[in-house]
């Protein structure tokens, strides 16, 4: 029984910031990698960032490098995605995920949250 719940989405103007949170709960969590993906209608879910829970190693998609930061709080079982300098093309539903491999491949992740909407206006 593992559950991931995202929060922090909303409507912001271009250039603004949001911090997304993902709280993990359950008796145990499989693996040690937490990731963020995003999806817009008609497109595949795309990788944003991931972090190794134990080591703190991280991995970013090229198109968000320098604007977004992934971090975690082990005591709170929470992973964050700090998003700065947001652009209209960042508009999407953002999903938290959990897996065992620090990878950009969505199929490698085992658990998914329900998503939180991020909308960036021009």
mmCIF file of C-alpha atoms in Angstrom, residues 9-117:
data_model
loop_
_atom_site.group_PDB
_atom_site.id
_atom_site.type_symbol
_atom_site.label_atom_id
_atom_site.label_comp_id
_atom_site.label_asym_id
_atom_site.label_seq_id
_atom_site.Cartn_x
_atom_site.Cartn_y
_atom_site.Cartn_z
ATOM 1 C CA UNK A 9 -0.160 23.492 -8.570
ATOM 2 C CA UNK A 10 -2.039 26.550 -9.662
ATOM 3 C CA UNK A 11 -2.214 29.477 -12.047
ATOM 4 C CA UNK A 12 0.784 31.775 -12.353
ATOM 5 C CA UNK A 13 1.998 34.392 -14.785
ATOM 6 C CA UNK A 14 4.974 33.778 -17.027
ATOM 7 C CA UNK A 15 8.163 34.316 -15.070
ATOM 8 C CA UNK A 16 6.559 33.313 -11.805
ATOM 9 C CA UNK A 17 7.307 30.433 -9.472
ATOM 10 C CA UNK A 18 5.579 27.463 -7.902
ATOM 11 C CA UNK A 19 6.702 24.728 -5.554
ATOM 12 C CA UNK A 20 5.111 21.347 -5.996
ATOM 13 C CA UNK A 21 5.051 18.817 -3.184
ATOM 14 C CA UNK A 22 4.558 15.072 -3.218
ATOM 15 C CA UNK A 23 3.878 13.215 0.002
ATOM 16 C CA UNK A 24 4.460 9.473 0.049
ATOM 17 C CA UNK A 25 2.602 7.210 2.432
ATOM 18 C CA UNK A 26 2.212 3.512 3.070
ATOM 19 C CA UNK A 27 3.819 0.701 4.969
ATOM 20 C CA UNK A 28 6.798 0.563 2.633
ATOM 21 C CA UNK A 29 8.029 2.289 -0.488
ATOM 22 C CA UNK A 30 9.538 0.314 -3.318
ATOM 23 C CA UNK A 31 12.852 1.579 -4.526
ATOM 24 C CA UNK A 32 14.618 4.809 -3.716
ATOM 25 C CA UNK A 33 13.919 7.093 -6.682
ATOM 26 C CA UNK A 34 11.270 9.799 -6.862
ATOM 27 C CA UNK A 35 10.481 11.566 -10.081
ATOM 28 C CA UNK A 36 8.394 14.320 -11.579
ATOM 29 C CA UNK A 37 6.714 14.008 -14.947
ATOM 30 C CA UNK A 38 4.276 16.220 -16.792
ATOM 31 C CA UNK A 39 1.621 15.661 -19.395
ATOM 32 C CA UNK A 40 -0.586 17.745 -21.658
ATOM 33 C CA UNK A 41 -3.586 16.470 -23.626
ATOM 34 C CA UNK A 42 -2.610 14.518 -26.712
ATOM 35 C CA UNK A 43 1.021 14.071 -25.708
ATOM 36 C CA UNK A 44 3.048 11.445 -23.920
ATOM 37 C CA UNK A 45 3.954 11.901 -20.308
ATOM 38 C CA UNK A 46 7.379 13.514 -20.266
ATOM 39 C CA UNK A 47 10.163 13.449 -17.742
ATOM 40 C CA UNK A 48 10.959 16.551 -15.705
ATOM 41 C CA UNK A 49 13.305 15.588 -12.871
ATOM 42 C CA UNK A 50 14.167 12.758 -10.506
ATOM 43 C CA UNK A 51 16.103 12.250 -7.311
ATOM 44 C CA UNK A 52 17.676 9.281 -5.573
ATOM 45 C CA UNK A 53 16.212 9.233 -2.096
ATOM 46 C CA UNK A 54 19.246 7.897 -0.309
ATOM 47 C CA UNK A 55 22.107 9.656 -2.053
ATOM 48 C CA UNK A 56 20.440 12.864 -3.152
ATOM 49 C CA UNK A 57 21.701 12.413 -6.700
ATOM 50 C CA UNK A 58 19.468 14.104 -9.214
ATOM 51 C CA UNK A 59 18.663 14.105 -12.893
ATOM 52 C CA UNK A 60 16.921 16.821 -14.921
ATOM 53 C CA UNK A 61 15.388 17.055 -18.333
ATOM 54 C CA UNK A 62 17.380 19.431 -20.512
ATOM 55 C CA UNK A 63 14.466 21.765 -21.068
ATOM 56 C CA UNK A 64 14.043 22.546 -17.350
ATOM 57 C CA UNK A 65 17.689 22.566 -16.271
ATOM 58 C CA UNK A 66 18.524 25.841 -14.559
ATOM 59 C CA UNK A 67 14.904 26.710 -13.806
ATOM 60 C CA UNK A 68 13.607 23.780 -11.763
ATOM 61 C CA UNK A 69 15.078 22.181 -8.662
ATOM 62 C CA UNK A 70 14.150 18.828 -7.177
ATOM 63 C CA UNK A 71 14.709 18.140 -3.491
ATOM 64 C CA UNK A 72 13.492 15.857 -0.751
ATOM 65 C CA UNK A 73 12.762 15.818 2.966
ATOM 66 C CA UNK A 74 13.242 12.294 4.256
ATOM 67 C CA UNK A 75 11.616 12.994 7.609
ATOM 68 C CA UNK A 76 8.437 14.148 5.893
ATOM 69 C CA UNK A 77 8.540 11.544 3.110
ATOM 70 C CA UNK A 78 8.149 14.441 0.728
ATOM 71 C CA UNK A 79 9.730 15.363 -2.574
ATOM 72 C CA UNK A 80 9.560 18.891 -3.949
ATOM 73 C CA UNK A 81 9.832 20.500 -7.334
ATOM 74 C CA UNK A 82 10.700 24.179 -7.168
ATOM 75 C CA UNK A 83 9.799 25.773 -10.486
ATOM 76 C CA UNK A 84 11.110 29.228 -11.328
ATOM 77 C CA UNK A 85 10.949 31.350 -14.457
ATOM 78 C CA UNK A 86 7.862 29.507 -15.576
ATOM 79 C CA UNK A 87 6.842 29.670 -19.208
ATOM 80 C CA UNK A 88 3.466 29.076 -20.860
ATOM 81 C CA UNK A 89 4.853 25.884 -22.374
ATOM 82 C CA UNK A 90 5.314 24.537 -18.841
ATOM 83 C CA UNK A 91 1.536 24.287 -18.552
ATOM 84 C CA UNK A 92 0.669 20.660 -17.833
ATOM 85 C CA UNK A 93 -0.497 18.226 -15.219
ATOM 86 C CA UNK A 94 2.502 17.361 -13.084
ATOM 87 C CA UNK A 95 2.796 13.868 -11.632
ATOM 88 C CA UNK A 96 4.881 12.491 -8.820
ATOM 89 C CA UNK A 97 6.300 9.006 -9.272
ATOM 90 C CA UNK A 98 8.372 6.404 -7.453
ATOM 91 C CA UNK A 99 10.687 3.763 -8.828
ATOM 92 C CA UNK A 100 14.013 2.031 -8.541
ATOM 93 C CA UNK A 101 16.083 3.562 -11.340
ATOM 94 C CA UNK A 102 17.160 7.155 -11.832
ATOM 95 C CA UNK A 103 15.837 7.426 -15.347
ATOM 96 C CA UNK A 104 13.729 9.554 -17.660
ATOM 97 C CA UNK A 105 11.666 6.573 -18.821
ATOM 98 C CA UNK A 106 8.150 6.693 -17.419
ATOM 99 C CA UNK A 107 7.638 2.940 -17.708
ATOM 100 C CA UNK A 108 10.441 2.371 -15.204
ATOM 101 C CA UNK A 109 8.466 3.999 -12.413
ATOM 102 C CA UNK A 110 6.169 1.835 -10.320
ATOM 103 C CA UNK A 111 3.850 4.257 -8.539
ATOM 104 C CA UNK A 112 2.120 7.437 -9.581
ATOM 105 C CA UNK A 113 0.159 10.220 -7.974
ATOM 106 C CA UNK A 114 -3.009 11.703 -9.406
ATOM 107 C CA UNK A 115 -1.342 14.867 -10.619
ATOM 108 C CA UNK A 116 -1.578 18.573 -9.946
ATOM 109 C CA UNK A 117 -2.405 21.159 -12.597
#
